[in-house]
Backbone as a printed PyTorch tensor [residue, N CA C, xyz], in Angstrom:
tensor([[[124.7720, 101.0060, 106.1070],
         [123.5610, 100.5770, 105.4230],
         [122.9560,  99.3590, 106.1250]],

        [[123.8580,  98.4400, 106.5830],
         [123.3580,  97.2450, 107.2540],
         [122.6440,  97.5880, 108.5510]],

        [[123.1500,  98.5680, 109.2750],
         [122.4890,  98.9490, 110.5290],
         [121.1150,  99.5390, 110.2510]],

        [[120.9830, 100.2990, 109.1670],
         [119.6720, 100.8540, 108.7930],
         [118.7140,  99.7300, 108.4110]],

        [[119.2140,  98.7310, 107.7000],
         [118.3760,  97.5990, 107.3010],
         [117.9200,  96.8190, 108.5240]],

        [[118.8300,  96.5910, 109.4470],
         [118.4780,  95.8670, 110.6730],
         [117.4690,  96.6740, 111.4790]],

        [[117.6830,  97.9740, 111.5470],
         [116.7660,  98.8460, 112.2870],
         [115.3750,  98.8380, 111.6470]],

        [[115.3260,  98.8720, 110.3260],
         [114.0470,  98.8240, 109.6120],
         [113.3370,  97.5010, 109.9050]],

        [[114.0790,  96.4030, 109.8220],
         [113.4700,  95.0870, 110.0620],
         [112.9410,  94.9730, 111.4890]],

        [[113.6810,  95.5220, 112.4640],
         [113.2100,  95.4800, 113.8470],
         [111.9470,  96.3170, 114.0200]],

        [[111.9310,  97.4950, 113.4210],
         [110.7490,  98.3610, 113.5120],
         [109.5490,  97.7160, 112.8230]],

        [[109.7960,  97.0390, 111.7070],
         [108.7070,  96.3750, 110.9920],
         [108.1590,  95.2200, 111.8270]],

        [[109.0410,  94.5010, 112.5220],
         [108.5690,  93.4400, 113.4140],
         [107.6750,  94.0150, 114.5130]],

        [[108.0830,  95.1440, 115.0930],
         [107.2500,  95.8100, 116.0970],
         [105.9230,  96.2500, 115.4900]],

        [[106.0020,  96.7870, 114.2720],
         [104.7950,  97.2440, 113.5830],
         [103.8490,  96.0810, 113.3020]],

        [[104.3920,  94.9420, 112.9200],
         [103.5530,  93.7720, 112.6600],
         [102.8200,  93.3200, 113.9220]],

        [[103.4960,  93.3560, 115.0540],
         [102.8420,  93.0190, 116.3230],
         [101.7060,  94.0070, 116.5940]],

        [[101.9780,  95.2600, 116.3400],
         [100.9740,  96.3080, 116.5370],
         [ 99.7850,  96.1090, 115.5910]],

        [[100.0750,  95.7750, 114.3460],
         [ 99.0010,  95.5630, 113.3620],
         [ 98.1690,  94.3260, 113.6960]],

        [[ 98.7940,  93.3060, 114.2540],
         [ 98.0340,  92.1270, 114.6990],
         [ 97.0710,  92.5160, 115.8200]],

        [[ 97.5040,  93.4260, 116.6770],
         [ 96.6140,  93.9300, 117.7280],
         [ 95.4620,  94.7160, 117.1020]],

        [[ 95.7370,  95.4360, 116.0170],
         [ 94.6710,  96.1450, 115.3030],
         [ 93.6560,  95.1620, 114.7200]],

        [[ 94.1550,  94.0700, 114.1830],
         [ 93.2650,  93.0350, 113.6400],
         [ 92.3570,  92.4990, 114.7420]],

        [[ 92.9420,  92.1890, 115.8970],
         [ 92.1350,  91.7000, 117.0270],
         [ 91.1200,  92.7400, 117.4750]],

        [[ 91.5130,  94.0050, 117.4680],
         [ 90.6030,  95.0770, 117.8740],
         [ 89.4180,  95.1890, 116.9130]],

        [[ 89.6800,  95.1010, 115.6400],
         [ 88.5920,  95.1840, 114.6550],
         [ 87.6680,  93.9720, 114.7970]],

        [[ 88.2460,  92.7890, 115.0010],
         [ 87.4180,  91.6010, 115.2040],
         [ 86.5490,  91.7470, 116.4510]],

        [[ 87.1230,  92.3070, 117.5010],
         [ 86.3570,  92.5460, 118.7230],
         [ 85.2520,  93.5790, 118.4750]],

        [[ 85.5490,  94.5880, 117.6840],
         [ 84.5440,  95.5990, 117.3480],
         [ 83.3930,  94.9830, 116.5710]],

        [[ 83.7190,  94.0750, 115.6520],
         [ 82.6670,  93.3770, 114.9060],
         [ 81.7860,  92.5630, 115.8540]],

        [[ 82.4160,  91.8860, 116.7710],
         [ 81.6770,  91.0990, 117.7570],
         [ 80.7960,  92.0060, 118.6180]],

        [[ 81.3340,  93.1470, 119.0280],
         [ 80.5650,  94.0930, 119.8400],
         [ 79.3530,  94.6310, 119.0890]],

        [[ 79.5140,  94.9200, 117.8040],
         [ 78.3860,  95.4100, 117.0190],
         [ 77.2930,  94.3530, 116.9040]],

        [[ 77.7000,  93.1000, 116.6960],
         [ 76.7090,  92.0160, 116.6300],
         [ 75.9770,  91.8670, 117.9570]],

        [[ 76.7280,  91.9160, 119.0450],
         [ 76.1130,  91.7920, 120.3640],
         [ 75.2140,  92.9890, 120.6610]],

        [[ 75.6410,  94.1750, 120.2510],
         [ 74.8410,  95.3820, 120.4490],
         [ 73.4930,  95.2560, 119.7580]],

        [[ 73.5110,  94.8320, 118.5050],
         [ 72.2360,  94.6560, 117.7780],
         [ 71.3690,  93.6160, 118.4630]],

        [[ 71.9750,  92.5430, 118.8970],
         [ 71.2340,  91.4770, 119.5680],
         [ 70.5800,  91.9870, 120.8530]],

        [[ 71.3260,  92.7360, 121.6420],
         [ 70.7950,  93.2390, 122.9130],
         [ 69.7160,  94.2990, 122.6960]],

        [[ 69.8480,  95.0890, 121.6400],
         [ 68.8150,  96.0770, 121.3350],
         [ 67.5220,  95.3610, 120.9540]],

        [[ 67.6380,  94.3240, 120.1550],
         [ 66.4490,  93.5770, 119.7380],
         [ 65.8080,  92.8760, 120.9240]],

        [[ 66.6400,  92.3180, 121.8050],
         [ 66.1260,  91.6280, 122.9920],
         [ 65.6380,  92.5980, 124.0650]],

        [[ 66.0350,  93.8690, 123.9430],
         [ 65.6960,  94.9120, 124.9210],
         [ 66.2500,  94.5770, 126.3060]],

        [[ 67.4830,  94.0930, 126.3410],
         [ 68.1670,  93.7530, 127.5870],
         [ 69.0130,  94.9580, 128.0210]],

        [[ 68.3900,  95.8470, 128.7860],
         [ 69.0360,  97.1070, 129.1470],
         [ 70.2700,  96.9300, 130.0190]],

        [[ 70.2270,  96.0160, 130.9700],
         [ 71.3840,  95.8540, 131.8680],
         [ 72.5960,  95.3260, 131.1040]],

        [[ 72.3910,  94.3350, 130.2690],
         [ 73.5050,  93.8040, 129.4720],
         [ 73.9970,  94.8450, 128.4700]],

        [[ 73.0890,  95.6360, 127.9490],
         [ 73.4540,  96.6850, 127.0030],
         [ 74.3140,  97.7540, 127.6890]],

        [[ 73.9590,  98.1220, 128.9120],
         [ 74.7620,  99.0930, 129.6550],
         [ 76.1650,  98.5530, 129.9180]],

        [[ 76.2580,  97.2810, 130.2810],
         [ 77.5730,  96.6720, 130.5220],
         [ 78.4090,  96.6600, 129.2480]],

        [[ 77.7790,  96.2990, 128.1390],
         [ 78.4950,  96.2690, 126.8660],
         [ 78.9980,  97.6590, 126.4960]],

        [[ 78.1610,  98.6600, 126.6340],
         [ 78.5720, 100.0150, 126.2880],
         [ 79.6930, 100.5110, 127.1940]],

        [[ 79.6540, 100.1410, 128.4530],
         [ 80.7290, 100.5140, 129.3790],
         [ 82.0410,  99.8300, 128.9720]],

        [[ 81.9660,  98.5610, 128.5880],
         [ 83.1590,  97.8460, 128.1150],
         [ 83.7220,  98.4760, 126.8450]],

        [[ 82.8340,  98.8920, 125.9590],
         [ 83.2670,  99.5270, 124.7100],
         [ 83.9710, 100.8450, 125.0090]],

        [[ 83.4230, 101.6340, 125.9360],
         [ 84.0610, 102.9040, 126.3090],
         [ 85.4480, 102.6680, 126.9040]],

        [[ 85.5560, 101.6790, 127.7880],
         [ 86.8450, 101.3810, 128.4220],
         [ 87.8610, 100.9150, 127.3830]],

        [[ 87.4350, 100.0550, 126.4790],
         [ 88.3380,  99.5510, 125.4330],
         [ 88.7610, 100.6780, 124.5040]],

        [[ 87.8620, 101.5910, 124.2350],
         [ 88.1680, 102.7220, 123.3590],
         [ 89.2640, 103.5940, 123.9510]],

        [[ 89.1990, 103.8370, 125.2460],
         [ 90.2450, 104.6630, 125.8620],
         [ 91.5870, 103.9220, 125.9000]],

        [[ 91.5520, 102.5950, 126.1110],
         [ 92.8020, 101.8210, 126.0820],
         [ 93.3780, 101.7820, 124.6700]],

        [[ 92.5230, 101.7320, 123.6740],
         [ 92.9810, 101.6260, 122.2940],
         [ 93.6520, 102.9150, 121.8260]],

        [[ 93.3170, 104.0350, 122.4280],
         [ 93.9360, 105.3120, 122.0420],
         [ 95.4490, 105.2580, 122.2550]],

        [[ 95.8880, 104.6170, 123.3340],
         [ 97.3330, 104.4650, 123.5740],
         [ 97.9760, 103.6190, 122.4890]],

        [[ 97.2870, 102.5640, 122.0940],
         [ 97.7860, 101.6940, 121.0310],
         [ 97.8960, 102.4780, 119.7150]],

        [[ 96.9050, 103.2780, 119.4430],
         [ 96.9000, 104.0910, 118.2200],
         [ 98.0890, 105.0420, 118.1880]],

        [[ 98.3780, 105.6920, 119.3120],
         [ 99.5150, 106.6240, 119.3420],
         [100.8440, 105.8730, 119.1910]],

        [[100.9360, 104.6660, 119.7270],
         [102.1580, 103.8670, 119.5680],
         [102.3640, 103.4920, 118.0980]],

        [[101.2830, 103.1360, 117.4120],
         [101.3880, 102.7950, 115.9850],
         [101.8180, 104.0060, 115.1700]],

        [[101.2640, 105.1610, 115.4820],
         [101.6400, 106.3780, 114.7510],
         [103.1060, 106.7360, 115.0230]],

        [[103.5550, 106.4720, 116.2400],
         [104.9590, 106.7170, 116.5780],
         [105.8830, 105.8090, 115.7660]],

        [[105.5150, 104.5490, 115.6440],
         [106.3180, 103.6160, 114.8260],
         [106.3430, 104.0620, 113.3690]],

        [[105.2100, 104.5240, 112.8980],
         [105.1170, 104.9980, 111.5190],
         [106.0420, 106.1930, 111.3140]],

        [[106.0720, 107.1050, 112.2840],
         [106.9400, 108.2830, 112.2120],
         [108.4060, 107.8650, 112.2160]],

        [[108.7670, 106.9230, 113.0790],
         [110.1500, 106.4540, 113.1440],
         [110.5700, 105.7990, 111.8340]],

        [[109.6940, 104.9890, 111.2570],
         [110.0090, 104.3590, 109.9690],
         [110.1460, 105.4050, 108.8720]],

        [[109.3010, 106.4220, 108.9000],
         [109.4030, 107.4950, 107.9000],
         [110.7360, 108.2220, 108.0340]],

        [[111.1720, 108.4540, 109.2660],
         [112.4660, 109.1210, 109.4820],
         [113.6240, 108.2580, 108.9940]],

        [[113.5700, 106.9610, 109.2880],
         [114.6440, 106.0500, 108.8650],
         [114.7300, 105.9790, 107.3450]],

        [[113.5650, 105.9560, 106.6840],
         [113.5310, 105.8120, 105.2280],
         [113.5630, 107.1550, 104.5010]],

        [[113.7030, 108.2440, 105.2510],
         [113.8060, 109.5910, 104.6770],
         [112.6200, 109.9400, 103.7800]],

        [[111.4350, 109.6960, 104.3080],
         [110.2320, 110.0970, 103.5800],
         [109.2850, 110.7750, 104.5620]],

        [[108.2430, 111.3680, 104.0360],
         [107.3160, 112.0850, 104.9090],
         [106.3970, 111.0930, 105.6250]],

        [[105.8240, 111.5640, 106.7070],
         [104.9050, 110.7500, 107.5120],
         [103.7100, 110.3000, 106.6720]],

        [[103.1900, 111.1900, 105.8440],
         [102.0200, 110.8720, 105.0130],
         [102.3370, 109.8100, 103.9550]],

        [[103.5820, 109.7820, 103.4860],
         [103.9730, 108.8060, 102.4700],
         [104.2380, 107.4280, 103.0550]],

        [[104.4110, 107.3430, 104.3670],
         [104.7410, 106.0650, 105.0010],
         [103.4610, 105.2570, 105.2010]],

        [[103.1600, 104.4580, 104.1820],
         [102.0250, 103.5390, 104.2420],
         [102.5680, 102.1180, 104.1530]],

        [[101.6980, 101.1540, 104.4070],
         [102.1500,  99.7600, 104.3010],
         [102.5710,  99.4330, 102.8760]],

        [[101.8650,  99.9640, 101.9060],
         [102.2300,  99.7130, 100.5060],
         [103.6080, 100.2790, 100.1900]],

        [[103.8920, 101.4820, 100.6660],
         [105.2050, 102.0830, 100.4210],
         [106.2970, 101.3490, 101.1930]],

        [[105.9840, 100.9070, 102.3880],
         [106.9600, 100.2220, 103.2280],
         [107.4090,  98.8980, 102.6150]],

        [[106.4930,  98.2190, 101.9380],
         [106.8290,  96.9090, 101.3580],
         [107.9920,  96.9800, 100.3790]],

        [[108.1630,  98.1090,  99.7310],
         [109.2470,  98.2520,  98.7490],
         [110.6260,  98.1790,  99.4010]],

        [[110.7310,  98.4710, 100.6760],
         [112.0190,  98.4980, 101.3760],
         [112.3180,  97.2140, 102.1380]],

        [[111.4230,  96.2530, 102.0880],
         [111.5470,  95.0690, 102.9500],
         [112.0440,  93.8470, 102.1890]],

        [[112.6980,  92.9320, 102.9200],
         [113.0430,  91.6350, 102.3090],
         [111.7590,  90.8400, 102.0630]],

        [[111.8560,  89.8290, 101.2360],
         [110.6860,  89.0740, 100.7750],
         [109.8370,  88.5250, 101.9280]],

        [[110.4490,  87.9650, 102.9470],
         [109.6900,  87.3540, 104.0410],
         [108.8350,  88.3920, 104.7630]],

        [[109.4280,  89.5260, 105.0960],
         [108.6690,  90.5700, 105.7770],
         [107.6460,  91.2070, 104.8440]],

        [[107.9830,  91.3240, 103.5790],
         [107.0500,  91.8840, 102.6040],
         [105.7800,  91.0440, 102.5460]],

        [[105.9450,  89.7240, 102.5810],
         [104.7780,  88.8400, 102.5540],
         [103.9530,  88.9600, 103.8330]],

        [[104.6320,  89.1110, 104.9700],
         [103.9150,  89.2720, 106.2350],
         [103.1140,  90.5770, 106.2410]],

        [[103.7360,  91.6410, 105.7830],
         [103.0550,  92.9390, 105.7320],
         [101.8740,  92.8720, 104.7600]],

        [[102.0660,  92.2310, 103.6190],
         [100.9810,  92.1130, 102.6360],
         [ 99.8180,  91.3040, 103.2050]],

        [[100.1320,  90.2530, 103.9480],
         [ 99.0800,  89.4220, 104.5470],
         [ 98.2640,  90.2270, 105.5510]],

        [[ 98.9600,  90.9490, 106.4220],
         [ 98.2680,  91.7540, 107.4310],
         [ 97.4890,  92.8820, 106.7520]],

        [[ 98.0470,  93.4490, 105.7020],
         [ 97.3710,  94.5180, 104.9740],
         [ 96.0660,  94.0050, 104.3590]],

        [[ 96.1020,  92.8310, 103.7410],
         [ 94.8780,  92.2410, 103.1710],
         [ 93.8510,  91.9590, 104.2640]],

        [[ 94.3430,  91.4390, 105.3790],
         [ 93.4580,  91.1160, 106.4970],
         [ 92.7920,  92.3860, 107.0320]],

        [[ 93.5630,  93.4410, 107.1860],
         [ 93.0120,  94.7040, 107.6850],
         [ 91.9920,  95.2940, 106.7110]],

        [[ 92.2840,  95.2120, 105.4210],
         [ 91.3410,  95.7350, 104.4250],
         [ 90.0210,  94.9770, 104.4700]],

        [[ 90.0980,  93.6540, 104.5450],
         [ 88.8760,  92.8470, 104.5780],
         [ 88.0770,  93.1200, 105.8450]],

        [[ 88.7640,  93.1890, 106.9810],
         [ 88.0690,  93.4480, 108.2460],
         [ 87.4750,  94.8520, 108.2860]],

        [[ 88.1850,  95.8140, 107.7350],
         [ 87.6770,  97.1830, 107.6980],
         [ 86.4230,  97.2720, 106.8350]],

        [[ 86.4370,  96.5750, 105.7200],
         [ 85.2570,  96.5530, 104.8410],
         [ 84.0690,  95.9190, 105.5770]],

        [[ 84.3190,  94.8340, 106.2750],
         [ 83.2730,  94.1660, 107.0460],
         [ 82.7800,  95.0640, 108.1790]],

        [[ 83.6900,  95.7730, 108.8320],
         [ 83.3150,  96.6720, 109.9240],
         [ 82.4180,  97.7980, 109.4170]],

        [[ 82.7240,  98.3420, 108.2640],
         [ 81.8750,  99.3900, 107.6820],
         [ 80.4710,  98.8560, 107.4140]],

        [[ 80.4000,  97.6320, 106.9030],
         [ 79.1030,  97.0220, 106.6150],
         [ 78.3040,  96.8020, 107.8960]],

        [[ 78.9550,  96.2750, 108.9290],
         [ 78.2780,  96.0170, 110.2080],
         [ 77.8830,  97.3220, 110.8940]],

        [[ 78.7140,  98.3390, 110.7600],
         [ 78.3840,  99.6450, 111.3260],
         [ 77.1270, 100.1930, 110.6570]],

        [[ 77.0360, 100.0710, 109.3480],
         [ 75.8540, 100.5270, 108.6190],
         [ 74.6130,  99.7600, 109.0750]],

        [[ 74.7450,  98.4480, 109.2360],
         [ 73.6100,  97.6440, 109.6950],
         [ 73.1410,  98.0900, 111.0820]],

        [[ 74.0930,  98.3450, 111.9590],
         [ 73.7540,  98.7810, 113.3140],
         [ 73.0940, 100.1540, 113.2770]],

        [[ 73.6290, 101.0450, 112.4570],
         [ 73.0490, 102.3800, 112.3190],
         [ 71.6160, 102.3010, 111.8050]],

        [[ 71.3860, 101.4510, 110.8240],
         [ 70.0300, 101.3030, 110.2820],
         [ 69.0710, 100.7330, 111.3230]],

        [[ 69.5230,  99.7570, 112.0920],
         [ 68.6720,  99.1830, 113.1410],
         [ 68.3090, 100.2420, 114.1700]],

        [[ 69.2930, 100.9870, 114.6430],
         [ 69.0240, 102.0080, 115.6540],
         [ 68.1510, 103.1260, 115.0920]],

        [[ 68.3330, 103.4580, 113.8400],
         [ 67.4930, 104.4640, 113.1870],
         [ 66.0420, 103.9940, 113.1150]],

        [[ 65.8460, 102.7440, 112.7560],
         [ 64.4890, 102.1930, 112.6950],
         [ 63.8610, 102.1160, 114.0800]],

        [[ 64.6530, 101.7700, 115.0950],
         [ 64.1360, 101.7360, 116.4720],
         [ 63.6830, 103.1290, 116.9010]],

        [[ 64.4840, 104.1360, 116.5850],
         [ 64.1200, 105.5090, 116.9420],
         [ 62.8570, 105.9460, 116.2070]],

        [[ 62.7460, 105.5960, 114.9290],
         [ 61.5560, 105.9490, 114.1520],
         [ 60.3230, 105.2610, 114.7150]],

        [[ 60.4650, 103.9830, 115.0380],
         [ 59.3440, 103.2280, 115.5870],
         [ 58.9240, 103.7920, 116.9450]],

        [[ 59.9030, 104.0880, 117.8100],
         [ 59.5800, 104.6700, 119.1170],
         [ 58.8850, 106.0110, 118.9690]],

        [[ 59.3240, 106.8220, 118.0320],
         [ 58.7020, 108.1140, 117.7900],
         [ 57.2460, 107.9350, 117.3430]],

        [[ 57.0180, 107.0180, 116.4280],
         [ 55.6520, 106.7460, 115.9750],
         [ 54.7860, 106.2130, 117.1070]],

        [[ 55.3490, 105.3430, 117.9050],
         [ 54.6140, 104.7670, 119.0270],
         [ 54.2270, 105.8430, 120.0360]],

        [[ 55.1700, 106.6830, 120.4010],
         [ 54.8730, 107.7640, 121.3470],
         [ 53.8580, 108.7460, 120.7840]],

        [[ 53.9980, 109.0760, 119.5260],
         [ 53.0490, 109.9900, 118.8930],
         [ 51.6510, 109.3910, 118.8940]],

        [[ 51.5570, 108.0980, 118.6090],
         [ 50.2270, 107.4740, 118.5840],
         [ 49.6370, 107.3650, 119.9860]],

        [[ 50.4700, 107.1900, 121.0120],
         [ 49.9690, 107.1160, 122.3900],
         [ 49.4740, 108.4830, 122.8500]],

        [[ 50.2620, 109.5080, 122.6420],
         [ 49.9080, 110.8200, 123.1630],
         [ 48.9260, 111.5660, 122.2900]],

        [[ 48.7850, 111.1870, 121.0520],
         [ 47.7970, 111.8180, 120.1860],
         [ 46.5380, 110.9700, 120.0650]],

        [[ 46.4350, 109.9200, 120.8740],
         [ 45.2660, 109.0550, 120.8470],
         [ 44.0270, 109.8890, 121.1500]],

        [[ 43.0470, 109.8280, 120.3450],
         [ 41.8500, 110.6160, 120.5550],
         [ 41.9380, 111.9600, 119.8580]],

        [[ 43.0780, 112.3350, 119.4290],
         [ 43.2350, 113.5530, 118.6510],
         [ 43.8230, 113.1660, 117.3060]],

        [[ 43.0920, 112.3310, 116.6340],
         [ 43.5950, 111.7820, 115.3820],
         [ 43.5120, 112.7720, 114.2420]],

        [[ 42.7880, 113.8640, 114.4610],
         [ 42.6260, 114.8240, 113.3880],
         [ 41.5360, 114.3820, 112.4240]],

        [[ 40.8220, 113.3190, 112.8110],
         [ 39.7550, 112.8180, 111.9480],
         [ 38.5700, 113.7810, 112.0000]],

        [[ 37.9880, 113.9900, 110.8820],
         [ 36.8250, 114.8640, 110.7830],
         [ 35.6070, 113.9730, 110.5530]],

        [[ 34.5530, 114.2290, 111.3420],
         [ 33.3070, 113.4800, 111.2050],
         [ 32.2250, 114.4350, 110.7370]],

        [[ 31.2970, 113.9220, 109.9880],
         [ 30.1890, 114.7310, 109.4910],
         [ 28.9000, 114.2410, 110.1300]],

        [[ 28.0720, 115.1860, 110.5870],
         [ 26.7850, 114.7940, 111.1600],
         [ 25.7470, 114.7010, 110.0540]],

        [[ 24.4980, 114.4430, 110.4190],
         [ 23.4470, 114.2400, 109.4210],
         [ 23.1310, 115.5150, 108.6610]],

        [[ 23.4660, 116.6820, 109.1920],
         [ 23.2480, 117.9490, 108.4930],
         [ 24.3830, 118.2710, 107.5230]],

        [[ 25.4290, 117.4730, 107.5600],
         [ 26.5690, 117.7220, 106.6840],
         [ 27.5990, 118.6440, 107.2910]],

        [[ 27.4150, 118.9960, 108.5530],
         [ 28.3830, 119.8710, 109.2130],
         [ 29.5630, 119.0350, 109.7070]],

        [[ 30.7270, 119.5790, 109.5090],
         [ 31.9360, 118.8730, 109.9290],
         [ 32.2030, 119.1320, 111.4070]],

        [[ 32.6710, 118.1230, 112.0940],
         [ 33.0920, 118.3190, 113.4780],
         [ 34.2690, 117.3900, 113.7460]],

        [[ 35.1610, 117.8640, 114.5710],
         [ 36.3280, 117.0710, 114.9610],
         [ 35.9790, 116.2160, 116.1500]],

        [[ 36.6650, 115.1160, 116.2680],
         [ 36.4690, 114.2430, 117.4290],
         [ 37.0370, 114.9690, 118.6410]],

        [[ 36.2460, 115.1950, 119.6500],
         [ 36.6560, 115.9870, 120.7950],
         [ 37.0250, 115.1380, 122.0030]],

        [[ 36.5440, 113.9050, 122.0410],
         [ 36.8540, 113.1070, 123.2190],
         [ 38.2890, 112.6160, 123.1200]],

        [[ 38.9730, 112.6950, 124.2370],
         [ 40.3720, 112.2490, 124.2620],
         [ 40.4950, 111.0650, 125.1910]],

        [[ 41.4480, 110.2840, 124.9120],
         [ 41.6680, 109.0950, 125.7320],
         [ 42.5410, 109.4580, 126.9280]],

        [[ 42.2110, 108.8820, 128.0380],
         [ 43.0160, 109.0630, 129.2520],
         [ 43.7070, 107.7540, 129.5360]],

        [[ 44.8790, 107.8860, 130.0900],
         [ 45.5870, 106.6710, 130.4890],
         [ 46.3010, 106.9270, 131.7920]],

        [[ 46.5610, 105.8540, 132.5020],
         [ 47.2580, 105.9250, 133.7670],
         [ 48.6860, 105.4620, 133.5130]],

        [[ 49.6350, 106.3560, 133.6310],
         [ 51.0430, 106.0150, 133.4320],
         [ 51.7160, 105.9090, 134.7780]],

        [[ 51.9630, 104.7090, 135.1860],
         [ 52.6670, 104.4970, 136.4480],
         [ 54.0240, 103.8930, 136.1400]],

        [[ 55.0160, 104.4000, 136.8190],
         [ 56.3700, 103.8740, 136.6050],
         [ 56.7210, 102.8990, 137.6820]]])
C-alpha cells in the first residue's frame, strides 16, 4: 500500500508540473488574443503574420504536452483502479494527503478562472473579427456598386428611370 501511495504522490507531483505548464499556456493564449486584437485594429499585417506563425508553432508544441498530460491521467487511473473518464482533479483529490490536495485545488481553481477568462477573450476576438468582416463586406459592396445604387429617379413626366451612369475608378496595386 505504501508503494502505491508513494507512486501516486510522485505521479501527482509530475501532474502538478504539467498543470502549471497548462496555466502558463493559457496565460500566453490570453496575451496572444489581446495582441491579435490590437494588431487587427492597427492593421499591422507583418506583425500579425509573425504572431500567427508563433501561435501555429506553439500549438504544435503544445500537442506533445497535451498527450503527456493524458498519459499521466491514464497512469493515475490505472493506479487508482478507476476509469480514464473518472480520473479528474476533483476525484484525484480524495486520494491525496492534505498538502497535495491543497496544491491540486489551487491549480484547479487557477485553471477554472483562466479558462473562463479565455472563453471571454475568445468571444471578444471573434466578435471583433466578425465586425471587421462585415465592415469590409459593406465597404467592398459600396465601392463596386457605386453608381448602381438601385435608386429610382422620376422625370417631370412622372416616368421612373434608374440611374445609369456608373462610377469608374483606377485600382492600382
